[in-house]
Amino acid sequence: GQNIDQPTEMTATEGAIVQINCTYQTSGFNGLFWYQQHAGEAPTFLSYNVLDGLEEKGRFSSFLSRSKGYSYLLLKELQMKDSASYLCAVVKSSASKIIFGSGTRLSIRP
Amino acid sequence: GAVVSQHPSRVICKSGTSVKIECRSLDFQATTMFWYRQFPKKSLMLMATSNEGSKATYEQGVEKDKFLINHASLTLSTLTVTSAHPEDSSFYICSARDRGGRGSTDTQYFGPGTRLTVL
């Protein structure tokens, strides 16, 4: 089986920085995705990490530690449009299936 | 980026009827597609893996006779919800894996989703 844990809700201020953590336990790990999902829409790809370390892409960065089963998504210079759910998802190498965490609903206040 | 479409985007049907949802990869071939279901304020739950030319692989707890999946070509998978009931009302999302290896090996591209409401 697999367990993917992330906080249910977070609140942050416009212009600030927020870090969303994700811990996982799974067999056959083959990478971790972060997706953004606005209400009523399909998820959109943010990042993919398969090696340890930090991947930076504009205002968003994602970090992975395979030995610790831990990842985080870092959002800088927050904008109101960043209010959304952020989904941590693990790829199981045995079948290339993506298993999603429960998601973190991020609210940005002015 | 790669484009995946779903049709219809919204459907309302009466209890007991069957509903077919199509998932198409528009600019790449997908040997594997995935079907997810999402209830309000919940995350995506993988229902089944659809493989072109072979039977779908269902996740534990998903009734294969109720959720029929057909992956007839490299660009089309269909999900049919048979004898739908109100508890089947949900947001159904498909994703497709690029056979050509565009981007990372396991990058999947999501369709826009289909909102099913069963009265």
PDB file of C-alpha atoms in Angstrom:
ATOM      1  CA  GLY A   1       0.000   0.000   0.000  1.00  0.00           C
ATOM      2  CA  GLN A   2       0.942   3.605   0.092  1.00  0.00           C
ATOM      3  CA  ASN A   3       0.405   6.563   2.390  1.00  0.00           C
ATOM      4  CA  ILE A   4       0.723  10.117   1.214  1.00  0.00           C
ATOM      5  CA  ASP A   5       0.244  12.841   3.801  1.00  0.00           C
ATOM      6  CA  GLN A   6      -0.041  16.578   3.336  1.00  0.00           C
ATOM      7  CA  PRO A   7      -1.806  19.275   5.342  1.00  0.00           C
ATOM      8  CA  THR A   8      -5.471  19.737   4.571  1.00  0.00           C
ATOM      9  CA  GLU A   9      -5.515  23.513   4.536  1.00  0.00           C
ATOM     10  CA  MET A  10      -3.070  26.398   4.661  1.00  0.00           C
ATOM     11  CA  THR A  11      -3.422  30.159   4.577  1.00  0.00           C
ATOM     12  CA  ALA A  12      -0.817  32.680   3.474  1.00  0.00           C
ATOM     13  CA  THR A  13      -0.536  36.357   2.634  1.00  0.00           C
ATOM     14  CA  GLU A  14      -0.163  37.848  -0.825  1.00  0.00           C
ATOM     15  CA  GLY A  15       3.507  38.477  -1.609  1.00  0.00           C
ATOM     16  CA  ALA A  16       4.748  36.042   1.021  1.00  0.00           C
ATOM     17  CA  ILE A  17       6.282  32.578   0.778  1.00  0.00           C
ATOM     18  CA  VAL A  18       4.589  29.313   1.677  1.00  0.00           C
ATOM     19  CA  GLN A  19       5.911  25.765   1.914  1.00  0.00           C
ATOM     20  CA  ILE A  20       3.587  22.792   1.494  1.00  0.00           C
ATOM     21  CA  ASN A  21       4.994  19.548   2.844  1.00  0.00           C
ATOM     22  CA  CYS A  22       4.288  16.021   1.689  1.00  0.00           C
ATOM     23  CA  THR A  23       5.434  12.772   3.256  1.00  0.00           C
ATOM     24  CA  TYR A  24       4.964   9.405   1.659  1.00  0.00           C
ATOM     25  CA  GLN A  25       5.437   5.709   2.225  1.00  0.00           C
ATOM     26  CA  THR A  26       5.263   3.537  -0.826  1.00  0.00           C
ATOM     27  CA  SER A  27       6.825   0.551  -2.494  1.00  0.00           C
ATOM     28  CA  GLY A  28       8.379   0.955  -5.899  1.00  0.00           C
ATOM     29  CA  PHE A  29       8.866   4.717  -5.817  1.00  0.00           C
ATOM     30  CA  ASN A  30       9.591   6.259  -9.202  1.00  0.00           C
ATOM     31  CA  GLY A  31       9.172   9.967  -8.722  1.00  0.00           C
ATOM     32  CA  LEU A  32       6.891  12.563  -7.213  1.00  0.00           C
ATOM     33  CA  PHE A  33       4.660  15.121  -8.874  1.00  0.00           C
ATOM     34  CA  TRP A  34       3.120  18.336  -7.650  1.00  0.00           C
ATOM     35  CA  TYR A  35      -0.065  19.464  -9.343  1.00  0.00           C
ATOM     36  CA  GLN A  36      -2.196  22.578  -8.921  1.00  0.00           C
ATOM     37  CA  GLN A  37      -5.950  22.282  -9.117  1.00  0.00           C
ATOM     38  CA  HIS A  38      -8.464  25.095  -9.121  1.00  0.00           C
ATOM     39  CA  ALA A  39     -12.008  24.278  -8.094  1.00  0.00           C
ATOM     40  CA  GLY A  40     -13.940  22.507 -10.825  1.00  0.00           C
ATOM     41  CA  GLU A  41     -10.922  22.098 -13.064  1.00  0.00           C
ATOM     42  CA  ALA A  42      -8.501  19.295 -13.825  1.00  0.00           C
ATOM     43  CA  PRO A  43      -5.048  19.284 -12.229  1.00  0.00           C
ATOM     44  CA  THR A  44      -2.225  21.087 -13.991  1.00  0.00           C
ATOM     45  CA  PHE A  45       1.383  19.961 -13.822  1.00  0.00           C
ATOM     46  CA  LEU A  46       3.777  21.956 -11.644  1.00  0.00           C
ATOM     47  CA  SER A  47       6.835  19.788 -11.060  1.00  0.00           C
ATOM     48  CA  TYR A  48       8.350  16.340 -11.146  1.00  0.00           C
ATOM     49  CA  ASN A  49      11.197  15.153  -8.896  1.00  0.00           C
ATOM     50  CA  VAL A  50      12.826  11.765  -9.119  1.00  0.00           C
ATOM     51  CA  LEU A  51      16.288  12.592  -7.721  1.00  0.00           C
ATOM     52  CA  ASP A  52      17.064  14.149  -4.365  1.00  0.00           C
ATOM     53  CA  GLY A  53      17.362  17.886  -4.348  1.00  0.00           C
ATOM     54  CA  LEU A  54      15.671  21.105  -5.247  1.00  0.00           C
ATOM     55  CA  GLU A  55      14.114  21.900  -8.617  1.00  0.00           C
ATOM     56  CA  GLU A  56      13.376  25.573  -9.202  1.00  0.00           C
ATOM     57  CA  LYS A  57      10.948  26.820 -11.807  1.00  0.00           C
ATOM     58  CA  GLY A  58      10.085  30.483 -11.563  1.00  0.00           C
ATOM     59  CA  ARG A  59       8.118  31.233  -8.426  1.00  0.00           C
ATOM     60  CA  PHE A  60       7.683  27.545  -7.658  1.00  0.00           C
ATOM     61  CA  SER A  61      10.311  25.148  -6.343  1.00  0.00           C
ATOM     62  CA  SER A  62      10.022  21.520  -5.359  1.00  0.00           C
ATOM     63  CA  PHE A  63      12.305  19.488  -3.124  1.00  0.00           C
ATOM     64  CA  LEU A  64      12.651  15.740  -2.703  1.00  0.00           C
ATOM     65  CA  SER A  65      14.412  13.512  -0.177  1.00  0.00           C
ATOM     66  CA  ARG A  66      13.935   9.883  -1.138  1.00  0.00           C
ATOM     67  CA  SER A  67      15.617   8.555   1.996  1.00  0.00           C
ATOM     68  CA  LYS A  68      13.211  10.504   4.191  1.00  0.00           C
ATOM     69  CA  GLY A  69      10.117   9.991   2.019  1.00  0.00           C
ATOM     70  CA  TYR A  70       9.634  13.743   2.037  1.00  0.00           C
ATOM     71  CA  SER A  71       8.923  16.493  -0.457  1.00  0.00           C
ATOM     72  CA  TYR A  72       7.868  20.098  -0.315  1.00  0.00           C
ATOM     73  CA  LEU A  73       6.514  22.650  -2.737  1.00  0.00           C
ATOM     74  CA  LEU A  74       7.690  26.197  -2.171  1.00  0.00           C
ATOM     75  CA  LEU A  75       5.693  29.084  -3.578  1.00  0.00           C
ATOM     76  CA  LYS A  76       7.260  32.538  -3.574  1.00  0.00           C
ATOM     77  CA  GLU A  77       5.797  36.001  -4.174  1.00  0.00           C
ATOM     78  CA  LEU A  78       2.332  34.655  -3.657  1.00  0.00           C
ATOM     79  CA  GLN A  79      -0.465  35.989  -5.826  1.00  0.00           C
ATOM     80  CA  MET A  80      -4.192  35.778  -5.279  1.00  0.00           C
ATOM     81  CA  LYS A  81      -4.461  33.425  -8.266  1.00  0.00           C
ATOM     82  CA  ASP A  82      -2.316  30.914  -6.366  1.00  0.00           C
ATOM     83  CA  SER A  83      -5.348  30.119  -4.222  1.00  0.00           C
ATOM     84  CA  ALA A  84      -5.974  26.492  -5.193  1.00  0.00           C
ATOM     85  CA  SER A  85      -5.485  22.937  -4.076  1.00  0.00           C
ATOM     86  CA  TYR A  86      -1.997  21.508  -4.379  1.00  0.00           C
ATOM     87  CA  LEU A  87      -1.738  17.793  -4.899  1.00  0.00           C
ATOM     88  CA  CYS A  88       1.289  15.695  -4.067  1.00  0.00           C
ATOM     89  CA  ALA A  89       1.363  12.524  -6.187  1.00  0.00           C
ATOM     90  CA  VAL A  90       3.707   9.548  -6.157  1.00  0.00           C
ATOM     91  CA  VAL A  91       4.579   7.406  -9.164  1.00  0.00           C
ATOM     92  CA  LYS A  92       4.703   3.680  -8.519  1.00  0.00           C
ATOM     93  CA  SER A  93       7.287   2.198 -10.812  1.00  0.00           C
ATOM     94  CA  SER A  94       5.619  -1.189 -11.017  1.00  0.00           C
ATOM     95  CA  ALA A  95       2.842   0.150 -13.215  1.00  0.00           C
ATOM     96  CA  SER A  96       3.648   3.823 -13.650  1.00  0.00           C
ATOM     97  CA  LYS A  97       0.495   4.628 -11.742  1.00  0.00           C
ATOM     98  CA  ILE A  98       0.212   8.008 -10.090  1.00  0.00           C
ATOM     99  CA  ILE A  99      -1.288   7.907  -6.625  1.00  0.00           C
ATOM    100  CA  PHE A 100      -2.509  11.228  -5.257  1.00  0.00           C
ATOM    101  CA  GLY A 101      -2.422  12.601  -1.764  1.00  0.00           C
ATOM    102  CA  SER A 102      -5.504  14.239  -0.352  1.00  0.00           C
ATOM    103  CA  GLY A 103      -4.373  17.693  -1.435  1.00  0.00           C
ATOM    104  CA  THR A 104      -3.711  20.933   0.407  1.00  0.00           C
ATOM    105  CA  ARG A 105      -6.169  23.790  -0.031  1.00  0.00           C
ATOM    106  CA  LEU A 106      -4.188  27.007  -0.033  1.00  0.00           C
ATOM    107  CA  SER A 107      -5.964  30.298   0.580  1.00  0.00           C
ATOM    108  CA  ILE A 108      -4.202  33.576  -0.148  1.00  0.00           C
ATOM    109  CA  ARG A 109      -5.355  36.663   1.717  1.00  0.00           C
ATOM    110  CA  PRO A 110      -4.594  40.250   0.628  1.00  0.00           C
TER     111      PRO A 110
ATOM    112  CA  GLY B   1       2.166  20.932 -23.925  1.00  0.00           C
ATOM    113  CA  ALA B   2       0.286  17.788 -24.878  1.00  0.00           C
ATOM    114  CA  VAL B   3      -3.481  18.045 -25.088  1.00  0.00           C
ATOM    115  CA  VAL B   4      -6.030  15.582 -23.765  1.00  0.00           C
ATOM    116  CA  SER B   5      -9.729  16.153 -24.325  1.00  0.00           C
ATOM    117  CA  GLN B   6     -12.780  14.717 -22.656  1.00  0.00           C
ATOM    118  CA  HIS B   7     -16.336  14.583 -23.871  1.00  0.00           C
ATOM    119  CA  PRO B   8     -18.815  15.489 -22.590  1.00  0.00           C
ATOM    120  CA  SER B   9     -17.670  18.108 -20.102  1.00  0.00           C
ATOM    121  CA  ARG B  10     -20.941  17.878 -18.203  1.00  0.00           C
ATOM    122  CA  VAL B  11     -23.722  15.318 -18.222  1.00  0.00           C
ATOM    123  CA  ILE B  12     -26.926  14.959 -16.272  1.00  0.00           C
ATOM    124  CA  CYS B  13     -28.767  11.672 -16.476  1.00  0.00           C
ATOM    125  CA  LYS B  14     -31.545   9.752 -14.809  1.00  0.00           C
ATOM    126  CA  SER B  15     -30.852   6.974 -12.367  1.00  0.00           C
ATOM    127  CA  GLY B  16     -30.537   3.616 -14.119  1.00  0.00           C
ATOM    128  CA  THR B  17     -29.194   4.929 -17.410  1.00  0.00           C
ATOM    129  CA  SER B  18     -25.682   4.449 -18.773  1.00  0.00           C
ATOM    130  CA  VAL B  19     -23.271   7.233 -19.583  1.00  0.00           C
ATOM    131  CA  LYS B  20     -20.210   7.070 -21.825  1.00  0.00           C
ATOM    132  CA  ILE B  21     -17.263   9.420 -21.347  1.00  0.00           C
ATOM    133  CA  GLU B  22     -14.564   9.742 -23.999  1.00  0.00           C
ATOM    134  CA  CYS B  23     -10.930  10.589 -23.415  1.00  0.00           C
ATOM    135  CA  ARG B  24      -8.747  11.501 -26.392  1.00  0.00           C
ATOM    136  CA  SER B  25      -5.094  12.355 -26.737  1.00  0.00           C
ATOM    137  CA  LEU B  26      -5.060  14.971 -29.480  1.00  0.00           C
ATOM    138  CA  ASP B  27      -1.410  15.295 -30.448  1.00  0.00           C
ATOM    139  CA  PHE B  28       0.284  12.150 -29.213  1.00  0.00           C
ATOM    140  CA  GLN B  29      -0.294   8.414 -28.972  1.00  0.00           C
ATOM    141  CA  ALA B  30      -1.127   7.017 -25.559  1.00  0.00           C
ATOM    142  CA  THR B  31      -0.694   3.314 -24.915  1.00  0.00           C
ATOM    143  CA  THR B  32      -1.840   3.884 -21.378  1.00  0.00           C
ATOM    144  CA  MET B  33      -4.623   6.060 -20.044  1.00  0.00           C
ATOM    145  CA  PHE B  34      -5.850   6.394 -16.490  1.00  0.00           C
ATOM    146  CA  TRP B  35      -9.306   7.110 -15.143  1.00  0.00           C
ATOM    147  CA  TYR B  36      -9.788   9.001 -11.878  1.00  0.00           C
ATOM    148  CA  ARG B  37     -12.795  10.018  -9.851  1.00  0.00           C
ATOM    149  CA  GLN B  38     -12.915  13.026  -7.587  1.00  0.00           C
ATOM    150  CA  PHE B  39     -15.610  13.848  -5.055  1.00  0.00           C
ATOM    151  CA  PRO B  40     -16.069  17.437  -3.836  1.00  0.00           C
ATOM    152  CA  LYS B  41     -13.147  18.700  -1.793  1.00  0.00           C
ATOM    153  CA  LYS B  42     -11.433  15.346  -2.083  1.00  0.00           C
ATOM    154  CA  SER B  43      -8.383  14.271  -4.005  1.00  0.00           C
ATOM    155  CA  LEU B  44      -8.278  12.194  -7.164  1.00  0.00           C
ATOM    156  CA  MET B  45      -8.837   8.497  -6.705  1.00  0.00           C
ATOM    157  CA  LEU B  46      -7.422   6.211  -9.373  1.00  0.00           C
ATOM    158  CA  MET B  47     -10.149   3.925 -10.695  1.00  0.00           C
ATOM    159  CA  ALA B  48      -8.413   1.966 -13.419  1.00  0.00           C
ATOM    160  CA  THR B  49      -5.555   1.800 -15.872  1.00  0.00           C
ATOM    161  CA  SER B  50      -6.608   1.524 -19.481  1.00  0.00           C
ATOM    162  CA  ASN B  51      -4.195  -0.266 -21.826  1.00  0.00           C
ATOM    163  CA  GLU B  52      -4.581  -0.093 -25.591  1.00  0.00           C
ATOM    164  CA  GLY B  53      -5.631  -3.436 -27.000  1.00  0.00           C
ATOM    165  CA  SER B  54      -6.023  -5.220 -23.677  1.00  0.00           C
ATOM    166  CA  LYS B  55      -8.253  -5.317 -20.642  1.00  0.00           C
ATOM    167  CA  ALA B  56      -8.212  -2.515 -18.144  1.00  0.00           C
ATOM    168  CA  THR B  57      -6.688  -2.996 -14.715  1.00  0.00           C
ATOM    169  CA  TYR B  58      -9.045  -1.897 -11.960  1.00  0.00           C
ATOM    170  CA  GLU B  59      -8.102  -0.621  -8.530  1.00  0.00           C
ATOM    171  CA  GLN B  60      -9.337  -2.430  -5.476  1.00  0.00           C
ATOM    172  CA  GLY B  61     -12.944  -1.627  -4.720  1.00  0.00           C
ATOM    173  CA  VAL B  62     -13.850  -0.461  -8.228  1.00  0.00           C
ATOM    174  CA  GLU B  63     -16.511  -2.591  -9.902  1.00  0.00           C
ATOM    175  CA  LYS B  64     -15.357  -3.485 -13.386  1.00  0.00           C
ATOM    176  CA  ASP B  65     -18.855  -4.453 -14.492  1.00  0.00           C
ATOM    177  CA  LYS B  66     -20.161  -1.059 -13.478  1.00  0.00           C
ATOM    178  CA  PHE B  67     -17.338   1.020 -14.913  1.00  0.00           C
ATOM    179  CA  LEU B  68     -16.614  -0.381 -18.359  1.00  0.00           C
ATOM    180  CA  ILE B  69     -13.390   0.775 -19.957  1.00  0.00           C
ATOM    181  CA  ASN B  70     -12.463   0.370 -23.584  1.00  0.00           C
ATOM    182  CA  HIS B  71      -9.142   1.504 -25.040  1.00  0.00           C
ATOM    183  CA  ALA B  72      -9.786   0.837 -28.700  1.00  0.00           C
ATOM    184  CA  SER B  73      -7.012   2.920 -30.202  1.00  0.00           C
ATOM    185  CA  LEU B  74      -3.839   4.743 -29.256  1.00  0.00           C
ATOM    186  CA  THR B  75      -5.746   8.004 -28.962  1.00  0.00           C
ATOM    187  CA  LEU B  76      -9.089   7.019 -27.423  1.00  0.00           C
ATOM    188  CA  SER B  77     -10.284   5.459 -24.197  1.00  0.00           C
ATOM    189  CA  THR B  78     -13.895   5.375 -23.059  1.00  0.00           C
ATOM    190  CA  LEU B  79     -15.416   4.959 -19.623  1.00  0.00           C
ATOM    191  CA  THR B  80     -19.036   3.819 -19.456  1.00  0.00           C
ATOM    192  CA  VAL B  81     -20.860   4.155 -16.175  1.00  0.00           C
ATOM    193  CA  THR B  82     -23.564   1.509 -16.369  1.00  0.00           C
ATOM    194  CA  SER B  83     -26.859   1.763 -14.521  1.00  0.00           C
ATOM    195  CA  ALA B  84     -25.785   5.016 -12.928  1.00  0.00           C
ATOM    196  CA  HIS B  85     -27.069   5.971  -9.483  1.00  0.00           C
ATOM    197  CA  PRO B  86     -26.903   9.251  -7.562  1.00  0.00           C
ATOM    198  CA  GLU B  87     -23.862   8.037  -5.614  1.00  0.00           C
ATOM    199  CA  ASP B  88     -21.975   7.833  -8.927  1.00  0.00           C
ATOM    200  CA  SER B  89     -22.257  11.586  -9.302  1.00  0.00           C
ATOM    201  CA  SER B  90     -18.705  12.836  -9.365  1.00  0.00           C
ATOM    202  CA  PHE B  91     -15.975  14.518 -11.380  1.00  0.00           C
ATOM    203  CA  TYR B  92     -14.346  11.968 -13.691  1.00  0.00           C
ATOM    204  CA  ILE B  93     -10.889  12.811 -15.039  1.00  0.00           C
ATOM    205  CA  CYS B  94      -8.724  10.895 -17.460  1.00  0.00           C
ATOM    206  CA  SER B  95      -5.011  11.186 -18.040  1.00  0.00           C
ATOM    207  CA  ALA B  96      -2.829   9.904 -20.829  1.00  0.00           C
ATOM    208  CA  ARG B  97       0.807   8.886 -20.854  1.00  0.00           C
ATOM    209  CA  ASP B  98       2.790  10.022 -23.872  1.00  0.00           C
ATOM    210  CA  ARG B  99       4.106   6.992 -25.708  1.00  0.00           C
ATOM    211  CA  GLY B 100       6.778   9.123 -27.329  1.00  0.00           C
ATOM    212  CA  GLY B 101       8.268   9.969 -23.960  1.00  0.00           C
ATOM    213  CA  ARG B 102       7.631  13.691 -24.236  1.00  0.00           C
ATOM    214  CA  GLY B 103       8.988  15.359 -21.110  1.00  0.00           C
ATOM    215  CA  SER B 104       9.739  12.977 -18.267  1.00  0.00           C
ATOM    216  CA  THR B 105       9.142   9.296 -18.775  1.00  0.00           C
ATOM    217  CA  ASP B 106       6.134   9.197 -16.540  1.00  0.00           C
ATOM    218  CA  THR B 107       4.571  12.543 -17.335  1.00  0.00           C
ATOM    219  CA  GLN B 108       0.865  12.253 -17.658  1.00  0.00           C
ATOM    220  CA  TYR B 109      -1.423  14.803 -19.213  1.00  0.00           C
ATOM    221  CA  PHE B 110      -4.842  15.309 -17.750  1.00  0.00           C
ATOM    222  CA  GLY B 111      -8.093  15.898 -19.549  1.00  0.00           C
ATOM    223  CA  PRO B 112     -10.383  18.727 -18.423  1.00  0.00           C
ATOM    224  CA  GLY B 113     -12.732  16.361 -16.617  1.00  0.00           C
ATOM    225  CA  THR B 114     -16.393  15.363 -16.926  1.00  0.00           C
ATOM    226  CA  ARG B 115     -18.889  16.300 -14.270  1.00  0.00           C
ATOM    227  CA  LEU B 116     -21.555  13.622 -13.955  1.00  0.00           C
ATOM    228  CA  THR B 117     -24.788  14.285 -12.107  1.00  0.00           C
ATOM    229  CA  VAL B 118     -27.200  11.404 -11.672  1.00  0.00           C
ATOM    230  CA  LEU B 119     -30.722  12.397 -10.669  1.00  0.00           C
TER     231      LEU B 119
END
